[in-house]
């Protein structure tokens, strides 16, 4: 896992060599096509991260900031009703204690100094009678904390295993992640709780 020779966005951006990816490398954020999902991670620059919460049931991480704003790292195409192959958000080992805390959330006090969408290259594979391996490009979110001045990265995987354990992976591929604000479904009005204007219309 190494930086591509054409990398130009930030020469100090390292490859997360301890990640589970077999052939992970960084690509310049400038090479990404126009962003169509969510918001640009650069909006996080200057914000102070206070709390990180990881959902126990869905592949998303919620970031709470000191200015009372909230953002989520989400997996493109994830459907909570029809989940399909299990999807997981992964990150570099240095970020694990915060983004994958055993209690599901972690209080911090860290200022984001840089943030961007980057492209990762990984080796996806399927094992069995029709064994196949291929290079897959996917979007990830990279950022720096002012307090430590090193890059971190968050990406998503899709994997299937034989049996109950997670030691025999037979299929592994990758998915884009993006940043967005939480979307809440509108509350349904309870029967009999309409406004007086509704009552006048019925009459």
Backbone as a ProteinNet text record, in pm:
[ID]
protein_1_A
[PRIMARY]
XXXXXXXXXXXXXXXXXXXXXXXXXXXXXXXXXXXXXXXXXXXXXXXXXXXXXXXXXXXXXXXXXXXXXXXXXXXXXXXXXXXXXXXXXXXXXXXXXXXXXXXXXXXXXXXXXXXXXXXXXXXXXXXXXXXXXXXXXXXXXXXXXXXXXXXXXXXXXXXXXXXXXXXXXXXXXXXXXXXXXXXXXXXXXXXXXXXXXXXXXXX
[TERTIARY]
84.2	0	88	77.5	166.1	96.1	150.9	94.4	122.7	24.8	50.5	144.6	226.5	325.6	261.5	136.3	68.9	-2.8	7.9	-63.3	-11.8	-105.2	-63.5	-138.4	-242.4	-323.7	-248.8	-175.5	-102.4	2.8	127.6	233.3	249.8	190.3	202.8	93.9	4.2	-105.4	-54.9	-59.5	-4.2	-107	-61	-152.6	-172.3	-295.9	-320.9	-278.8	-149.6	-92.4	-142.9	-203.5	-252.7	-397.9	-458.6	-599.2	-618	-747.4	-777.8	-771.3	-749.9	-745.9	-616.5	-624.1	-506.3	-420.7	-479	-403.2	-460.4	-443.8	-506.4	-409.6	-453.1	-369.7	-457.3	-396.2	-470.3	-462.2	-566.3	-566	-602.9	-558.1	-584.7	-733.7	-784.1	-924.1	-961.5	-863.7	-892.4	-930.9	-901.8	-932.1	-1073.7	-1144.2	-1279.9	-1375.3	-1476.7	-1578.5	-1661.8	-1740.8	-1822.4	-1908.6	-1907.8	-1982.2	-2131.8	-2204.8	-2349.7	-2425.4	-2357.1	-2421.6	-2374.1	-2467.5	-2430.1	-2367.6	-2278.5	-2214.5	-2063.1	-1994.7	-1849.3	-1789	-1699.4	-1637.3	-1561	-1524.8	-1452.6	-1533.6	-1665.4	-1749.1	-1718.9	-1646.3	-1610.4	-1487	-1410.9	-1285.8	-1312.5	-1239.3	-1254	-1351.2	-1430.8	-1527.8	-1460	-1512.2	-1457.4	-1547.5	-1492.9	-1566.5	-1575.5	-1698.2	-1718.6	-1764.3	-1838.4	-1890.6	-1902.3	-1862.7	-1874.7	-1962.3	-2067.8	-2158	-2165.4	-2145.6	-2156.5	-2284	-2365.5	-2492.5	-2467.1	-2539.3	-2523.1	-2595.9	-2683.7	-2765.6	-2745.9	-2691.5	-2675.2	-2532.7	-2484.1	-2347.4	-2339.3	-2339	-2320.7	-2256.4	-2188.6	-2123.4	-2171.9	-2216	-2267.4	-2164.1	-2138.9	-2040.7	-2111.7	-2089.5	-2150.6	-2042.8	-2070.9	-1971.9	-2014.1	-1917	-1939.6	-2036.9	-2055.6	-2148.7	-2290.1	-2316.6	-2449.1	-2489.2	-2392.1	-2419.5	-2388.6	-2456.4	-2440.2	-2429.9	-2336.6	-2317.3	-2305.7	-2333.3	-2321.4	-2235.1	-2155.4	-2084.5	-2171.5	-2213.8	-2310.5	-2254.5	-2316	-2276.1	-2371.4	-2317.1	-2397.9	-2478.6	-2609.3	-2693.5	-2745.1	-2710.3	-2756.5	-2906.5	-2978.3	-3122.5	-3150.9	-3198.5	-3221.6	-3328.5	-3413.5	-3518	-3466.4	-3399.5	-3342.8	-3191	-3130.1	-2989.4	-2893.7	-2934.7	-2847.6	-2721.3	-2610.5	-2482.3	-2445.1	-2402.1	-2367.9	-2263.5	-2292.4	-2201.6	-2149.4	-2023.6	-1962.6	-1876.1	-1874.4	-1782.6	-1652.8	-1542.2	-1410.5	-1325.1	-1213.5	-1128.4	-985.7	-893.3	-755.3	-743.7	-645.4	-632.9	-625.3	-563.8	-551.4	-686.1	-783.5	-915.7	-1011.7	-976.5	-1063.3	-1109.5	-1021.7	-1066.1	-1175.7	-1183.6	-1283.8	-1408.9	-1390.4	-1503.5	-1563.3	-1493	-1543.8	-1527.2	-1569.3	-1554.3	-1642.8	-1594.3	-1673.1	-1810.4	-1824.1	-1953.2	-2042.6	-1993.7	-2076.1	-2064.8	-2004.4	-1984.4	-1860.8	-1804.2	-1680.1	-1678.4	-1657.9	-1648.3	-1504.4	-1489.4	-1357.7	-1358.4	-1245.7	-1233.6	-1125.9	-1163.1	-1067.2	-1115.5	-1024.6	-1057.1	-1015.7	-1108.4	-1078.1	-1008.9	-888.6	-810	-816.4	-839.7	-853.2	-952.3	-1026.5	-1120.8	-1148.4	-1158.9	-1179.2	-1231.2	-1291	-1323.8	-1199.6	-1160.4	-1046.1	-1091.1	-1009.1	-1036.8	-938.1	-989.4	-906.1	-912	-803.4	-798.2	-776.7	-868.7	-860.4	-875.6	-828	-846.1	-974.7	-1076.4	-1200	-1186.6	-1265.2	-1254.4	-1380.5	-1397.5	-1498.6	-1431.4	-1448.9	-1386.8	-1489.1	-1441.6	-1531.4	-1505.8	-1608	-1593.7	-1559.7	-1616.2	-1589	-1503.6	-1389.3	-1301.1	-1256.6	-1258.2	-1221.9	-1165.7	-1072.5	-1016	-1003.4	-1028.7	-1022.1	-991.9	-940.1	-915.5	-1045	-1074.5	-1196.4	-1164.5	-1218.2	-1202.1	-1328	-1310.4	-1426.4	-1392.8	-1495.9	-1478.7	-1466.5	-1383	-1366	-1356.4	-1367.1	-1353.9	-1223.9	-1140.3	-1012.5	-1012.5	-950.7	-944.5	-830	-794.4	-689.7	-747.5	-691.1	-720.5	-605.2	-639.4	-538.5	-444	-495.2	-416.5	-307.4	-320.7	-220	-160.7	-224.7	-170.3	-130.5	-214.6	-194.3	-328.6	-324.6	-445.9	-511.6	-646.5	-727.8	-820.6	-872.9	-958.6	-1071.2	-1189.5	-1307.1	-1361.7	-1388	-1440.7	-1541.7	-1599.2	-1700.8	-1666.6	-1701.2	-1679.6	-1810.3	-1816.3	-1924.9	-1858.3	-1899.6	-1830.9	-1926.6	-1895.9	-1967.8	-1867.4	-1908	-1819.9	-1887.3	-1805.1	-1855.9	-1872	-1984.2	-2003.8	-2034.4	-2030	-2065.8	-1950.6	-1829.6	-1714.5	-1685.2	-1588.1	-1550.1	-1406.8	-1365	-1228.2	-1218.3	-1329.2	-1328.1	-1410	-1349	-1418.7	-1420	-1538.8	-1552.2	-1587.5	-1624.5	-1658.5	-1628.5	-1560	-1529.2	-1520.8	-1595.3	-1589.5	-1607.2	-1617.1	-1612.8	-1722.1	-1756.3	-1864.2	-1822.7	-1882.6	-1854.8	-1918.5	-1850.5	-1911.1	-1921.6	-2010.1	-2027.8	-2071.9	-2064.9	-2100.9	-2233.2	-2320.7	-2448.6	-2499.6	-2602.9	-2668.7	-2778.1	-2810.4	-2914.6	-3048.6	-3117.8	-3250.8	-3353.1	-3447.4	-3551.3	-3683.2	-3747.8	-3877.2	-3981.1	-4070.2	-4173.7	-4265.6	-4305.3	-4394.4	-4533.6	-4590.2	-4727	-4825.7	-4926.5	-5026.8	-5115.6	-5134.5	-5218.7	-5365.9	-5445.3	-5589.7	-5656.5	-5740.1	-5813.4	-5735	-5610	-5525.3	-5508.3	-5601.7	-5592.6	-5611.5	-5578.1	-5593.1	-5738.1	-5769.2	-5904.9	-5938.9	-5835.8	-5861.8	-5907.4	-5845.8	-5888.1	-6033.1	-6068.9	-6205.8	-6306.5	-6271.9	-6361.4	-6382.2	-6273.2	-6285.5	-6378.9	-6371.4	-6455	-6601.5	-6633.6	-6771.5	-6820.2
-118.4	0	123.8	201.1	315.8	427.7	544.7	660.2	651.6	682.8	685.5	799.1	778.2	879.1	1009	1001	1120.4	1199.3	1153.1	1221.5	1363.1	1459.7	1599.8	1683	1627.4	1708.9	1744.5	1649	1674.3	1565.5	1599.9	1499.8	1431.6	1486.7	1426.4	1323.7	1303.8	1209.5	1067.6	987.8	852.8	749.5	630.6	519.7	445.1	409.1	337.4	193.3	165.4	35.1	-75.3	-41.5	-144.2	-179.1	-122.4	-148.3	-287.6	-330.3	-463.3	-473	-363.3	-364.7	-428	-501.2	-570.3	-484.5	-384.5	-299.9	-159.5	-93.5	36.3	148.5	244.8	361.3	483.8	599.1	724.6	786.8	860.3	936.1	1079.1	1172.6	1312.2	1343.2	1418.8	1459.4	1534.5	1600	1676	1585.5	1454.3	1364.1	1309.2	1340.2	1289.7	1360.9	1288	1354.4	1446.9	1537.6	1629.8	1554.5	1600.7	1532.9	1552.7	1441.3	1447.7	1405.7	1343.1	1297.5	1377.9	1411.6	1474	1611.5	1642.6	1773.5	1756.7	1862	1858.2	1853.5	1755.7	1747.1	1871.1	1956.8	2078.8	2167.7	2146.2	2223	2192	2083.7	2047.7	2122.1	2179.9	2244.8	2358.8	2356.7	2458.4	2420.4	2317.8	2275	2188.3	2197.1	2119.9	1998.7	1882.9	1758.3	1726.7	1704.3	1679.8	1536.5	1475.1	1341.2	1263.7	1135.9	1046	928.4	902.5	790.6	698.8	569.9	471.5	391.3	381.5	309.3	160.5	97.1	-47.1	-132	-69.7	-147.1	-108.9	9.4	54.4	103.8	97.7	142.9	295.2	362	507.2	553.6	665.6	727.5	871.8	914.9	1049.7	1134.2	1252.9	1344.7	1466.2	1493.8	1608.7	1713.2	1838.9	1945.6	2049.3	2129.3	2225.5	2335.8	2359.9	2464.7	2410.6	2293	2228.8	2179.5	2162.5	2100.6	1951.1	1875.2	1729.8	1681.6	1589.9	1532.1	1380.8	1312.3	1166.8	1120.6	1017.8	946.8	828	822.4	723.6	643	527.5	441.2	462.5	495.3	519.8	394.6	413.1	303.3	213.3	240.3	154.4	171.3	58.6	57.7	-14.1	56.8	-6.5	-114.9	-115.2	-217	-340.5	-317.8	-427.5	-414.8	-470.4	-445.9	-521.6	-638.6	-715.5	-760.2	-760.2	-801.6	-704.5	-757.5	-670.2	-565.2	-440.9	-329.4	-276.1	-240.8	-188.8	-67.5	25.7	138.6	100.3	118.3	88.1	214.1	207.7	324.9	281.6	375.3	341.9	310.1	228.5	182.9	294.4	407.2	517.5	580.7	563.2	621.9	524.9	397.6	295.2	327	368.9	394.6	500.3	590.5	697.1	658.7	613.6	585.2	446.8	359.4	225.1	191.2	283.6	267.8	153.3	72.4	-40.7	-1.9	119	163.3	227.4	234.4	289.1	439	508.1	652.1	694.2	807.6	853.5	1005.9	1062.3	1207.1	1250.3	1353.8	1403.4	1556.5	1613.7	1759.3	1784.8	1766.4	1769.6	1864.2	1946	2042.4	1987.4	1986.6	1937.8	2048.6	2018.1	2118.3	2098.8	1974.8	1946.7	1832	1832.9	1724.5	1722.9	1603.8	1593.2	1454.9	1445.8	1317	1268.1	1142.6	1084.2	954.8	906	780.2	674.6	559.1	446.6	338	263.7	148.4	24.1	-72	-194.6	-316.7	-430.7	-558.3	-623.2	-624.7	-695.8	-839.2	-930.5	-1069.5	-1147.9	-1256.2	-1357.2	-1492.2	-1580.1	-1712.2	-1819.6	-1936.6	-2046.1	-2094.8	-2155	-2210.4	-2103	-1984.9	-1875.7	-1769.6	-1812	-1720.7	-1606.3	-1486	-1367.2	-1260.2	-1183	-1069.9	-951.1	-832.4	-714.9	-591.3	-488.5	-359.3	-280.9	-225.3	-146.2	-9.2	93.6	230.9	272.7	338.2	381	506.3	581.5	708.2	686.2	766.6	764.6	908.7	926.4	1059.4	1063.4	1159.7	1176.3	1310.2	1313.8	1439.2	1437.6	1556.7	1576.4	1646.5	1614.9	1688.7	1784.4	1905.9	2007.3	1964.4	1886.6	1848.1	1745.6	1671.8	1569.2	1578.8	1650	1679.5	1556.1	1452.9	1340.4	1299.6	1241.2	1207.3	1081.8	1083.7	965.7	940.2	818.7	786.7	693	711.6	628.4	578.5	447.4	389.1	280.3	213.7	111.2	-17.2	-131	-262.1	-340.6	-436.4	-533.3	-670.2	-758.3	-886.6	-997.4	-1118.1	-1238.4	-1340.9	-1418.2	-1516.7	-1653.6	-1757.7	-1893.6	-1923.1	-1978.7	-2011.8	-1889.7	-1910.6	-1803.5	-1709.7	-1758.8	-1674.7	-1576.7	-1490.8	-1390.2	-1412.9	-1539.3	-1571.5	-1623.2	-1665.6	-1723.8	-1637	-1530.7	-1437.1	-1492.8	-1503.9	-1558.8	-1450.8	-1334.8	-1224.6	-1093.6	-1004.7	-874.8	-770.7	-665.2	-553.9	-424.8	-313.6	-183.9	-91.9	7.3	98.3	240.9	337.3	478.1	520.4	609.8	675.5	825	891.9	1035.6	1099.8	1231.6	1308.1	1378.4	1378.3	1447.3	1485.9	1567.6	1600.8	1497.4	1469.1	1369.4	1409.1	1312.5	1337.1	1266.1	1342.3	1285.6	1279.3	1164.8	1148.4	1235.8	1299.6	1383.5	1301.2	1357.3	1286.3	1272.5	1155.6	1132.9	1188.8	1258.8	1317	1207.5	1208.6	1108.8	1134.6	1028.8	1045.5	1128.7	1221.8	1302.9	1418.7	1438.5	1546.9	1659	1673.4	1776.6	1914.8	2015.5	2152.5	2197.5	2312.5	2364.2	2400.3	2434.6	2463.7	2338.6	2220.5	2095.1	2065.3	2092.5	2062.9	2148.3	2274	2361.5	2312.4	2256	2207	2087.1	1997.5	1877.7	1915.9	2017.3	2060.2	2121
0	0	0	-105.3	-117	-190.4	-175.1	-243.3	-391.5	-475.9	-619.1	-652.8	-755	-789.8	-836.7	-881.6	-933.2	-825.2	-699.5	-591.7	-576.4	-567.3	-561.2	-458.8	-397	-306.3	-179.5	-123.7	0.2	13.6	-2.7	-2.9	131.9	238.8	370.8	397.9	302.4	321.6	310.7	419.1	416.6	376.4	343.1	319.2	449.6	486.1	611.9	598.9	616.3	586.8	676.1	789.8	880.8	856.6	751.7	726.6	672.6	662.4	615.1	464.2	394.4	250.1	202.3	90.9	42.5	-48.3	-110.1	-201.4	-199.4	-87.4	-66.5	-98.6	-176.1	-204.9	-214.5	-191.7	-194.9	-333.2	-367.1	-491.8	-459	-539.7	-512.9	-513.7	-415.9	-417	-544.6	-606.5	-728.5	-845.5	-834.7	-944.2	-936	-829.4	-814.3	-909.1	-961.4	-1043.2	-955.9	-1014.1	-934.5	-834.5	-710.1	-604	-622.2	-617.5	-635.9	-511.1	-416.1	-294.3	-174.6	-87.5	38.4	23.4	117.1	120.3	114.7	78.6	69.4	209.4	236.5	369.5	411.1	316.7	351.7	445.4	451.2	543.1	689.3	713.6	851.1	901.3	810.8	849	948.3	1058.1	1162.1	1271.4	1250.9	1351.4	1458.2	1580	1691.9	1717.1	1694.5	1714.8	1863.8	1912.9	2055.8	2086.4	1993.7	2020.2	1889.4	1895.4	1780.5	1821.7	1744.4	1773	1651.2	1675.5	1568.3	1587.6	1483.4	1492.9	1513.9	1608.4	1631.7	1527.6	1448.4	1354.6	1208.2	1180.9	1043	1019.7	895.4	867.4	856.3	967.4	966.8	1096.2	1088.2	1203.9	1212.2	1330.8	1350.4	1423.9	1371.7	1428.6	1486	1614.1	1681.4	1709	1674	1687.8	1791.9	1833.6	1941.6	1902.6	1772.6	1728.6	1710.2	1768.3	1764.5	1624.9	1536.3	1407.2	1415	1331	1330.1	1186.1	1162.4	1030.1	1043.2	932.4	932	815.5	841.1	735.6	697.5	570.8	524.3	407.7	382.4	271.6	154.8	40.5	-78.7	-115.2	-137.8	-181.1	-71.4	53.4	162.3	182.5	189.8	210.6	342.8	445.3	575.5	573	469.9	458.8	385.6	272.1	193.9	199.7	301.9	330.6	239.3	189.9	101.6	172.3	99.5	156.9	268.7	384.5	497.7	460	495	468.5	601.6	603.4	725.3	693.6	786.8	776	845.7	775.3	830.4	831.2	902.9	917.3	948.2	943.2	975.2	1124.4	1163.6	1302.5	1406.1	1371	1467	1499.5	1410.2	1430.4	1500.7	1504.4	1562.6	1705.1	1796.1	1933.6	1944.8	1847.2	1850.3	1772	1649	1560.8	1581.5	1650.7	1676.5	1823.8	1907.8	2052.8	2102	2197.2	2248.1	2300.8	2351.8	2405.9	2300.5	2177.7	2069.9	2050.9	2145.7	2132.3	2209.7	2168.2	2231.1	2234.5	2352.9	2369.3	2339.8	2258	2219.7	2221	2189.1	2175.8	2070.9	1943	1833.1	1723.4	1673.6	1568.4	1432.2	1337.9	1203.8	1124.6	1077.8	1004.4	853.7	808.3	665.5	648.3	537.4	508.5	359.2	301.4	157.3	120.6	1.9	-57.7	-131	-108.2	-177.2	-245.9	-336.3	-404.6	-356.5	-315.8	-275.1	-381.7	-394.6	-484	-400.1	-409.9	-331.4	-419.7	-368.7	-436.2	-385.3	-471.1	-438.3	-488.5	-430.3	-473.7	-441.5	-513.6	-483.8	-497.8	-399.6	-400.4	-433.6	-472.8	-507.2	-647.8	-708.7	-842.5	-945.6	-928.8	-1021.5	-954.1	-905.4	-833.1	-923	-864.4	-941	-848.2	-899.3	-824.7	-919.8	-867.8	-953.2	-869.3	-935.9	-870	-866.3	-750.1	-736.8	-679.6	-744.4	-698.8	-622.9	-510.1	-431.8	-352.7	-319.9	-248.7	-98.7	-37	108.5	157.7	287.6	347.5	426.4	396.1	466.2	538.3	656	730.9	830.2	873.3	973.1	1094.9	1212.4	1334.2	1360.3	1396.8	1424.8	1535.5	1630.1	1747	1716.1	1605.8	1577.3	1437	1347.3	1215.2	1135.5	1136.9	1046.7	987.5	869.9	798.9	854.4	853.5	885.1	767.1	760.2	647.1	689.7	628.5	655.3	521.6	511.8	388.1	422.8	321	345.3	271.4	333.9	273.8	270.3	178.9	172.7	174.2	264	276.2	318.4	271.4	312.1	361.6	463.5	524.5	526.3	523.2	540.5	688.4	728	868.1	952.1	1083.6	1176.5	1206.6	1192.9	1223.5	1112.3	1135.1	1036.4	989.7	991	952.6	809.7	750.9	617.3	522.5	472.5	384.1	241.6	183.8	49.1	-54.2	-6.3	-97.8	-27.5	-99.1	-40.3	-151.3	-134	-227.5	-148.1	-217.5	-149.4	-202.6	-122.1	-158.3	-122.6	-191	-163.2	-30.2	38.9	154.9	123.8	194.6	174.5	305.7	309.6	428.2	404.5	504.9	491.6	629.8	631.6	757.9	783.5	909.1	939.4	881	822.4	768.1	854.9	905.6	990.7	915.5	924.2	857.6	927.2	850.5	912.7	1000.2	1112.2	1203.3	1144.1	1165.1	1116.8	1217.9	1167.4	1256.3	1312.3	1441.6	1506.1	1475.5	1460.4	1433.7	1542.4	1499.4	1596.3	1650.9	1598	1649.9	1547.4	1455.1	1353.6	1411.9	1334.5	1382.6	1369	1426.9	1418	1274.4	1195.3	1054.5	981.1	1014	952.5	987.6	1112	1157.9	1081	1052.5	979.5	836.7	776.1	639.6	632	734.6	737.3	743.8	820.9	834.2	703.9
[MASK]
+++++++++++++++++++++++++++++++++++++++++++++++++++++++++++++++++++++++++++++++++++++++++++++++++++++++++++++++++++++++++++++++++++++++++++++++++++++++++++++++++++++++++++++++++++++++++++++++++++++++++++

